[in-house]
Coordinates of C-alpha atoms in Angstrom, one line a residue:
X1 CA -136.1 63.8 -91.7
X2 CA -134.9 67.4 -92.3
X3 CA -133.2 67.5 -88.9
X4 CA -131.3 64.3 -89.6
X5 CA -130.1 65.7 -93.0
X6 CA -128.9 68.9 -91.2
X7 CA -127.0 66.9 -88.6
X8 CA -125.3 64.9 -91.4
X9 CA -124.4 68.1 -93.2
X10 CA -122.7 69.4 -90.2
X11 CA -120.6 66.3 -89.7
X12 CA -119.1 65.4 -93.0
X13 CA -117.0 62.3 -93.1
X14 CA -113.4 62.5 -94.5
X15 CA -112.4 60.0 -97.1
X16 CA -109.4 57.7 -96.5
X17 CA -107.1 59.8 -98.7
X18 CA -108.2 63.0 -96.8
X19 CA -107.5 61.3 -93.5
X20 CA -104.0 60.2 -94.5
X21 CA -103.3 63.8 -95.6
X22 CA -104.5 65.2 -92.2
X23 CA -102.5 62.5 -90.3
X24 CA -99.4 63.4 -92.2
X25 CA -99.1 66.6 -90.1
X26 CA -99.2 64.6 -86.8
X27 CA -96.3 63.5 -84.6
X28 CA -95.9 59.9 -83.6
X29 CA -97.5 60.4 -80.2
X30 CA -100.6 62.1 -81.8
X31 CA -100.8 59.3 -84.4
X32 CA -100.8 56.7 -81.6
X33 CA -103.7 58.6 -79.9
X34 CA -105.6 58.9 -83.2
X35 CA -105.5 55.1 -83.5
X36 CA -107.7 54.8 -80.4
X37 CA -110.6 56.8 -81.8
X38 CA -112.2 54.1 -84.0
X39 CA -111.6 51.2 -86.4
X40 CA -111.2 53.5 -89.4
X41 CA -108.7 55.8 -87.8
X42 CA -106.8 52.8 -86.4
X43 CA -106.3 51.5 -89.9
X44 CA -105.4 54.8 -91.4
X45 CA -102.9 55.4 -88.6
X46 CA -101.0 52.3 -89.6
X47 CA -100.4 53.6 -93.2
X48 CA -96.8 52.8 -94.3
X49 CA -96.1 56.2 -95.8
X50 CA -97.0 58.1 -92.6
X51 CA -94.5 56.1 -90.5
X52 CA -91.9 56.2 -93.2
X53 CA -92.0 60.0 -93.3
X54 CA -91.9 60.2 -89.5
X55 CA -88.7 58.0 -89.6
X56 CA -87.0 60.1 -92.2
X57 CA -88.0 63.4 -90.4
X58 CA -86.7 62.2 -87.0
X59 CA -83.5 60.7 -88.3
X60 CA -82.8 63.1 -91.2
X61 CA -79.2 61.9 -91.5
X62 CA -80.4 58.5 -92.6
X63 CA -81.4 58.0 -96.2
X64 CA -84.4 55.9 -97.1
X65 CA -82.1 53.3 -98.7
X66 CA -79.9 53.1 -95.5
X67 CA -82.8 52.0 -93.2
X68 CA -83.0 48.2 -93.0
X69 CA -86.6 47.1 -92.0
X70 CA -86.1 43.3 -92.3
X71 CA -89.5 41.8 -91.4
X72 CA -90.7 45.0 -89.7
X73 CA -93.1 47.7 -90.6
X74 CA -92.1 51.3 -90.6
X75 CA -94.2 51.8 -87.4
X76 CA -92.4 49.0 -85.6
X77 CA -89.1 50.4 -86.8
X78 CA -89.9 53.9 -85.4
X79 CA -91.1 52.6 -82.0
X80 CA -88.1 50.3 -81.6
X81 CA -85.6 52.8 -82.5
X82 CA -87.2 55.4 -80.3
X83 CA -87.1 53.0 -77.4
X84 CA -83.4 52.2 -78.1
X85 CA -82.5 55.9 -78.0
X86 CA -84.4 56.3 -74.7
X87 CA -82.5 53.4 -73.2
X88 CA -79.1 54.7 -74.5
X89 CA -79.9 58.1 -72.9
X90 CA -81.0 56.6 -69.6
X91 CA -78.3 54.0 -69.2
X92 CA -79.9 52.0 -66.2
X93 CA -77.9 48.8 -65.5
X94 CA -79.9 45.6 -66.2
X95 CA -83.0 47.6 -67.3
X96 CA -81.4 49.3 -70.3
X97 CA -78.3 47.3 -71.0
X98 CA -76.5 44.1 -70.1
X99 CA -72.7 44.2 -69.3
X100 CA -70.5 41.3 -70.3
X101 CA -66.9 40.7 -69.4
X102 CA -65.1 39.1 -72.4
X103 CA -61.7 37.5 -71.9
X104 CA -59.6 35.2 -73.9
X105 CA -56.4 36.9 -75.1
X106 CA -53.3 36.0 -73.1
X107 CA -51.6 39.4 -74.0
X108 CA -52.5 43.0 -74.4
X109 CA -55.2 43.9 -76.9
X110 CA -53.8 46.3 -79.4
X111 CA -56.9 47.3 -81.3
X112 CA -60.6 46.6 -81.6
X113 CA -63.0 47.2 -84.5
X114 CA -66.6 46.4 -85.3
X115 CA -67.0 43.9 -88.2
X116 CA -70.8 44.0 -88.0
X117 CA -72.6 46.7 -90.1
X118 CA -73.7 49.7 -88.1
X119 CA -77.4 49.3 -88.9
X120 CA -80.5 49.9 -86.8
X121 CA -82.2 46.5 -87.1
X122 CA -84.9 45.2 -84.7
X123 CA -86.0 42.0 -86.5
X124 CA -83.8 39.7 -84.4
X125 CA -81.2 39.4 -87.2
X126 CA -78.8 42.0 -86.1
X127 CA -75.7 41.1 -84.1
X128 CA -72.8 43.2 -82.8
X129 CA -69.5 41.6 -83.6
X130 CA -66.0 42.9 -83.0
X131 CA -62.5 41.7 -83.9
X132 CA -59.4 42.2 -81.8
X133 CA -55.7 41.8 -82.2
X134 CA -53.3 41.1 -79.3
X135 CA -49.6 40.8 -78.4
X136 CA -50.4 37.1 -77.9
X137 CA -50.2 36.8 -81.7
X138 CA -53.9 36.0 -82.4
X139 CA -56.8 37.8 -84.0
X140 CA -60.2 36.9 -82.6
X141 CA -63.9 37.7 -83.2
X142 CA -66.4 38.2 -80.4
X143 CA -70.2 38.3 -80.1
X144 CA -70.9 41.3 -77.8
X145 CA -74.5 40.3 -77.0
X146 CA -73.6 36.8 -75.8
X147 CA -70.2 37.8 -74.5
X148 CA -68.5 34.8 -76.3
X149 CA -65.7 34.1 -78.7
X150 CA -66.8 33.3 -82.3
X151 CA -63.4 32.3 -83.6
X152 CA -59.6 32.7 -83.0
X153 CA -56.8 32.5 -85.5
X154 CA -53.8 30.2 -85.2
X155 CA -50.8 31.7 -83.4
X156 CA -49.0 34.1 -85.6
X157 CA -45.2 34.5 -85.9
X158 CA -45.1 37.9 -84.2
X159 CA -47.4 40.1 -82.0
X160 CA -50.3 41.7 -83.8
X161 CA -50.4 45.4 -83.3
X162 CA -53.2 46.9 -85.5
X163 CA -56.3 46.0 -87.5
X164 CA -58.9 47.6 -89.7
X165 CA -62.3 46.2 -90.7
X166 CA -64.4 46.2 -93.9
X167 CA -67.9 45.4 -92.6
X168 CA -69.5 45.6 -96.1
X169 CA -67.0 43.0 -97.4
X170 CA -66.9 41.1 -94.1
X171 CA -63.1 41.2 -94.0
X172 CA -60.5 42.1 -91.3
X173 CA -57.0 43.2 -92.1
X174 CA -54.2 42.9 -89.5
X175 CA -50.5 43.8 -89.3
X176 CA -47.9 42.4 -86.9
X177 CA -44.9 44.2 -85.3
X178 CA -42.6 43.1 -88.2
X179 CA -44.9 44.5 -91.0
X180 CA -46.6 41.3 -92.1
X181 CA -50.2 42.2 -93.3
X182 CA -52.9 39.6 -93.5
X183 CA -56.6 39.5 -94.6
X184 CA -59.1 37.4 -92.7
X185 CA -62.6 36.4 -93.4
X186 CA -64.8 37.8 -90.6
X187 CA -67.3 34.9 -90.7
X188 CA -64.9 32.1 -90.0
X189 CA -61.4 33.5 -89.4
X190 CA -59.9 32.0 -92.6
X191 CA -56.7 33.7 -93.8
X192 CA -57.1 34.7 -97.5
X193 CA -54.1 36.9 -98.4
X194 CA -50.8 38.4 -97.1
X195 CA -48.3 41.1 -97.9
X196 CA -44.9 41.8 -96.3
X197 CA -43.7 45.4 -95.7
X198 CA -39.9 46.1 -95.6
X199 CA -40.3 47.4 -92.1
X200 CA -43.0 47.8 -89.4
X201 CA -46.2 49.9 -90.1
X202 CA -47.0 53.2 -88.4
X203 CA -50.7 53.2 -89.6
X204 CA -53.4 51.3 -91.4
X205 CA -56.4 52.9 -93.0
X206 CA -59.4 51.2 -94.6
X207 CA -60.6 53.0 -97.7
X208 CA -63.9 51.2 -98.5
X209 CA -64.8 52.8 -101.7
X210 CA -67.7 51.0 -103.2
X211 CA -66.0 50.2 -106.6
X212 CA -62.4 50.0 -105.5
X213 CA -61.8 49.1 -101.8
X214 CA -58.2 49.5 -100.9
X215 CA -55.9 49.4 -97.9
X216 CA -53.7 52.3 -97.1
X217 CA -50.5 51.5 -95.2
X218 CA -48.0 54.0 -93.8
X219 CA -44.6 52.3 -93.4
X220 CA -42.2 53.3 -90.6
X221 CA -39.7 54.4 -93.4
X222 CA -42.1 57.2 -94.4
X223 CA -43.6 55.4 -97.5
X224 CA -47.3 55.1 -98.3
X225 CA -48.5 51.8 -99.7
X226 CA -51.8 51.3 -101.5
X227 CA -52.9 47.7 -101.7
X228 CA -56.0 46.1 -103.2
X229 CA -58.6 44.4 -101.0
X230 CA -59.0 41.5 -100.5
X231 CA -55.9 40.3 -102.6
X232 CA -53.4 42.8 -101.2
X233 CA -51.8 43.5 -104.5
X234 CA -49.6 46.5 -104.6
X235 CA -51.1 49.4 -106.6
X236 CA -48.6 52.2 -105.6
X237 CA -45.8 53.2 -103.3
X238 CA -45.0 56.8 -102.7
X239 CA -42.7 58.6 -100.2
X240 CA -44.4 60.9 -97.8
X241 CA -41.8 61.8 -95.1
X242 CA -38.5 59.9 -95.4
X243 CA -37.7 57.8 -92.3
X244 CA -40.5 59.4 -90.2
X245 CA -43.7 57.6 -89.0
X246 CA -46.9 58.8 -90.6
X247 CA -50.6 58.7 -89.6
X248 CA -53.4 58.5 -92.2
X249 CA -56.9 59.7 -92.5
X250 CA -59.3 58.9 -95.4
X251 CA -62.1 61.4 -96.1
X252 CA -65.8 60.5 -95.6
X253 CA -66.2 60.2 -99.4
X254 CA -63.0 58.1 -99.8
X255 CA -61.7 60.6 -102.4
X256 CA -58.9 62.1 -100.2
X257 CA -56.1 60.7 -98.1
X258 CA -54.5 63.0 -95.4
X259 CA -50.9 62.0 -94.4
X260 CA -49.6 63.6 -91.2
X261 CA -46.1 63.5 -89.6
X262 CA -46.7 64.8 -86.1
X263 CA -44.8 67.9 -85.0
X264 CA -42.6 67.9 -88.1
X265 CA -41.3 70.8 -90.0
X266 CA -42.7 69.1 -93.1
X267 CA -46.2 70.2 -94.0
X268 CA -48.9 67.5 -94.1
X269 CA -49.8 66.1 -97.5
X270 CA -53.2 65.4 -99.1
X271 CA -53.4 62.8 -101.9
X272 CA -56.2 62.4 -104.4
X273 CA -57.2 58.7 -103.8
X274 CA -57.9 58.0 -107.5
X275 CA -54.3 58.8 -108.4
X276 CA -53.1 56.2 -105.9
X277 CA -55.3 53.6 -107.5
X278 CA -54.1 54.2 -111.1
X279 CA -50.4 54.9 -110.8
X280 CA -48.3 55.8 -113.8
X281 CA -44.5 55.4 -114.2
X282 CA -44.3 58.8 -115.7
X283 CA -46.7 60.7 -113.4
X284 CA -46.5 60.9 -109.6
X285 CA -49.8 60.6 -107.6
X286 CA -51.7 63.8 -107.3
X287 CA -51.0 65.5 -104.0
X288 CA -50.5 68.8 -102.4
X289 CA -48.6 70.0 -99.2
X290 CA -50.6 72.2 -96.9
X291 CA -48.8 75.4 -95.9
X292 CA -48.8 74.7 -92.2
X293 CA -46.1 73.2 -90.0
X294 CA -45.8 71.5 -86.6
X295 CA -49.1 69.8 -87.1
X296 CA -50.2 67.7 -84.2
X297 CA -53.8 66.5 -84.9
X298 CA -56.4 66.4 -87.7
X299 CA -59.9 65.2 -88.5
X300 CA -62.5 65.2 -91.2
X301 CA -65.9 66.9 -90.8
X302 CA -68.1 63.8 -91.2
X303 CA -71.1 65.6 -92.7
X304 CA -69.0 67.1 -95.5
X305 CA -67.3 65.3 -98.4
X306 CA -63.9 67.0 -98.1
X307 CA -63.7 69.4 -95.1
X308 CA -60.5 68.9 -93.2
X309 CA -59.7 70.3 -89.7
X310 CA -56.0 70.6 -88.7
X311 CA -54.5 71.6 -85.4
X312 CA -51.0 73.1 -85.7
X313 CA -48.6 75.7 -84.3
X314 CA -48.7 79.3 -85.6
X315 CA -45.7 80.9 -87.4
X316 CA -43.8 81.7 -84.2
X317 CA -44.6 78.2 -82.8
X318 CA -46.0 79.6 -79.6
X319 CA -49.8 79.2 -80.1
X320 CA -52.0 76.3 -81.2
X321 CA -54.2 77.0 -84.1
X322 CA -57.2 75.1 -85.5
X323 CA -57.6 75.6 -89.2
X324 CA -60.5 74.3 -91.4
X325 CA -60.2 74.0 -95.1
X326 CA -62.1 72.4 -98.0
X327 CA -60.6 70.4 -100.8
X328 CA -61.6 70.2 -104.4
X329 CA -60.2 68.5 -107.5
X330 CA -60.1 70.4 -110.7
X331 CA -59.3 68.9 -114.1
X332 CA -56.5 70.7 -115.9
X333 CA -54.6 70.3 -119.1
X334 CA -51.9 68.4 -117.2
X335 CA -54.3 66.2 -115.3
X336 CA -55.9 67.0 -111.9
X337 CA -55.1 70.0 -109.6
X338 CA -56.0 70.1 -105.9
X339 CA -57.6 73.3 -104.7
X340 CA -57.4 74.1 -101.0
X341 CA -59.7 76.8 -99.6
X342 CA -59.3 77.9 -96.0
X343 CA -62.8 78.6 -94.5
X344 CA -62.0 79.1 -90.8
X345 CA -59.2 79.4 -88.3
X346 CA -58.9 80.2 -84.6
X347 CA -56.3 80.2 -81.8
X348 CA -56.9 77.8 -78.9
X349 CA -57.0 79.5 -75.4
X350 CA -53.6 79.8 -73.7
X351 CA -55.2 78.3 -70.6
X352 CA -55.9 75.1 -72.4
X353 CA -53.5 72.2 -72.3
X354 CA -52.5 71.0 -75.7
X355 CA -55.2 68.5 -76.8
X356 CA -54.2 64.9 -77.4
X357 CA -57.5 63.8 -79.0
X358 CA -59.5 65.5 -81.8
X359 CA -62.7 64.5 -83.6
X360 CA -65.3 66.2 -85.8
X361 CA -69.1 66.2 -85.7
X362 CA -71.5 67.2 -88.4
X363 CA -69.9 70.1 -90.4
X364 CA -69.3 72.7 -87.8
X365 CA -68.3 71.1 -84.5
X366 CA -64.9 70.1 -83.2
X367 CA -64.4 67.9 -80.1
X368 CA -61.0 68.2 -78.3
X369 CA -59.7 66.3 -75.3
X370 CA -57.1 67.8 -73.1
X371 CA -56.1 65.7 -70.1
X372 CA -59.4 64.7 -68.4
X373 CA -61.4 67.5 -70.0
X374 CA -63.6 67.3 -73.1
X375 CA -64.2 70.7 -74.9
X376 CA -66.4 71.5 -77.9
X377 CA -65.7 74.3 -80.3
X378 CA -67.2 75.5 -83.6
X379 CA -64.8 75.7 -86.5
X380 CA -64.8 79.4 -86.0
X381 CA -63.6 79.2 -82.3
X382 CA -66.9 79.6 -80.4
X383 CA -66.7 77.4 -77.3
X384 CA -69.9 75.4 -77.0
X385 CA -69.3 73.3 -73.9
X386 CA -66.7 71.9 -71.6
X387 CA -67.0 68.7 -69.5
X388 CA -64.9 67.4 -66.7
X389 CA -66.6 64.1 -65.9
X390 CA -63.5 62.0 -65.6
X391 CA -61.1 61.9 -62.7
X392 CA -58.1 60.8 -64.8
X393 CA -56.8 61.2 -68.3
X394 CA -59.2 60.5 -71.2
X395 CA -57.7 57.7 -73.3
X396 CA -60.0 57.6 -76.4
X397 CA -63.2 59.1 -77.8
X398 CA -65.9 57.6 -80.0
X399 CA -68.1 60.1 -81.9
X400 CA -71.1 59.3 -84.1
X401 CA -74.3 61.1 -85.1
X402 CA -76.2 60.1 -81.9
X403 CA -73.7 60.2 -79.1
X404 CA -70.1 60.6 -77.8
X405 CA -68.4 58.1 -75.5
X406 CA -65.1 58.7 -73.8
X407 CA -62.8 56.2 -72.0
X408 CA -60.5 57.0 -69.2
X409 CA -57.8 55.6 -66.8
X410 CA -60.3 56.2 -64.0
X411 CA -61.9 52.9 -65.2
X412 CA -65.1 54.4 -66.6
X413 CA -66.7 55.2 -69.9
X414 CA -68.8 58.4 -70.1
X415 CA -71.8 58.6 -72.4
X416 CA -73.0 61.9 -73.9
X417 CA -76.1 62.4 -76.2
X418 CA -76.5 64.9 -79.0
X419 CA -79.5 67.3 -79.0
X420 CA -79.8 68.7 -82.5
X421 CA -82.7 71.1 -82.0
X422 CA -80.6 74.2 -81.8
X423 CA -78.4 76.0 -84.4
X424 CA -75.4 74.0 -83.2
X425 CA -75.7 70.5 -81.8
X426 CA -75.8 70.5 -78.0
X427 CA -74.1 67.7 -76.1
X428 CA -75.7 66.4 -73.0
X429 CA -73.7 64.5 -70.3
X430 CA -75.7 61.4 -69.3
X431 CA -74.0 58.7 -67.2
X432 CA -70.9 56.6 -66.5
X433 CA -70.4 53.0 -67.5
X434 CA -68.1 51.4 -64.9
X435 CA -65.4 48.9 -65.4
X436 CA -63.9 46.4 -63.0
X437 CA -61.9 46.9 -59.8
X438 CA -58.8 49.1 -59.6
X439 CA -57.1 46.3 -57.8
X440 CA -57.0 44.3 -61.0
X441 CA -57.3 47.0 -63.8
X442 CA -55.4 50.1 -64.7
X443 CA -58.2 51.7 -66.7
X444 CA -60.0 51.8 -70.0
X445 CA -57.6 52.3 -73.0
X446 CA -60.1 52.4 -75.9
X447 CA -63.8 52.6 -76.7
X448 CA -65.9 51.9 -79.8
X449 CA -69.6 51.6 -80.4
X450 CA -72.3 50.7 -82.9
X451 CA -76.1 51.3 -83.0
X452 CA -76.8 48.7 -80.3
X453 CA -73.7 48.3 -78.2
X454 CA -70.6 49.9 -76.6
X455 CA -67.3 48.0 -76.1
X456 CA -64.3 49.2 -74.0
X457 CA -60.8 47.8 -73.8
X458 CA -59.8 47.4 -70.1
X459 CA -56.1 47.1 -69.4
X460 CA -55.2 44.7 -66.5
X461 CA -52.3 45.3 -64.1
X462 CA -50.6 42.0 -65.2
X463 CA -50.1 43.2 -68.7
X464 CA -53.2 41.7 -70.3
X465 CA -56.5 43.1 -71.6
X466 CA -60.2 42.2 -71.6
X467 CA -63.2 43.6 -73.3
X468 CA -66.3 45.0 -71.5
X469 CA -69.4 45.1 -73.6
X470 CA -72.6 47.0 -72.9
X471 CA -75.5 45.7 -75.0
X472 CA -78.7 47.8 -75.2
X473 CA -81.8 45.7 -75.7
X474 CA -85.2 46.7 -77.1
X475 CA -88.3 45.0 -75.8
X476 CA -90.7 46.0 -78.5
X477 CA -90.8 44.0 -81.7

């Protein structure tokens, strides 16, 4: 009797709360192993909070409210998303993804944009949908998983040249070569509003502010139009660079609009978005001109609310400089002042060809494309990596929190995966996604992606375009 009591004393049993606490220090692999010990451990290992914390730790960039479980548990979500990441890093044809050729436009595709929300959902309800515009005068929606057309608009009076999407509102906005803007319902392709510019547009930018979604339009005459969405009512019109085409960039927090006239002696302008939404006859929109000239490229740091990175020439015009600054609005007696603080600047190497593409990642990393080469720098000028995976010129670059994808005239897409375990994110070159035959195609001209798919625009030799979709499937449910 005494011996049994002693054995029991040496093997105390942990209560359920104590087990949950101990298990909270385990990684997913260890938690799955613990589930094999006995019935009690198996039940404890399924605890919702354990898997919720594992999800938030592994994907720290995601907020709790941004993860859509649907009908799944946190454990199922973790396992499915982990499998998806493995498949996207491996890129084995047929095993990891299915490729679909999507044709239907009779002209050249001008732009492609995802209308489906970029969510990680594994409950069977998610669907990757894109919209395209073409010189054939139609806008169309496509299901990338099935490789089929969902709807097509009626033939428009002129060729469509650009579009932007509002996934949250399920709206698409297009513009034709004459400056006619239209809003379309993404679900069925119904036209809901229109607005006519005095001349053709040089840029469209969707500013999907939660309270006041607007459309920003740069006109070829140098004017910036701000229109409501979805009704396309004019809120403001302001001159940016008279008679010069302008490009636009809206900040990650939608509070700032950067207006750039490439290689102009005029410095680029930054507008406070709120002042464009509430114009006054007596007061001009709040803006400031950055003290730099001959600007060629710019991007926002996606992890920061208002960190702007600009590539421009130095004072003598001989060297390319990359300058990073942060913006802040300060209330004053007269209204709002824009404060610009430079936080970093460096000169690009003389041996590097002038980059034609520029994107930001996190808060510290800049991706530059020069010819067929992809180069990564920190905002202070430290070169992190250089890749020469393409044989011909890179035509576009898609960058998100998980990966980078480049398209090229060599008729391939290159997939890179981020590893964020180090001080600075490390980019790993993984694999090519191949297009069609060079006999019929001249190369990929554009690439976009969401959480489950990649889509490339493939230009054909006869002056038309098709889409190639690569849809990654998860087996676990």
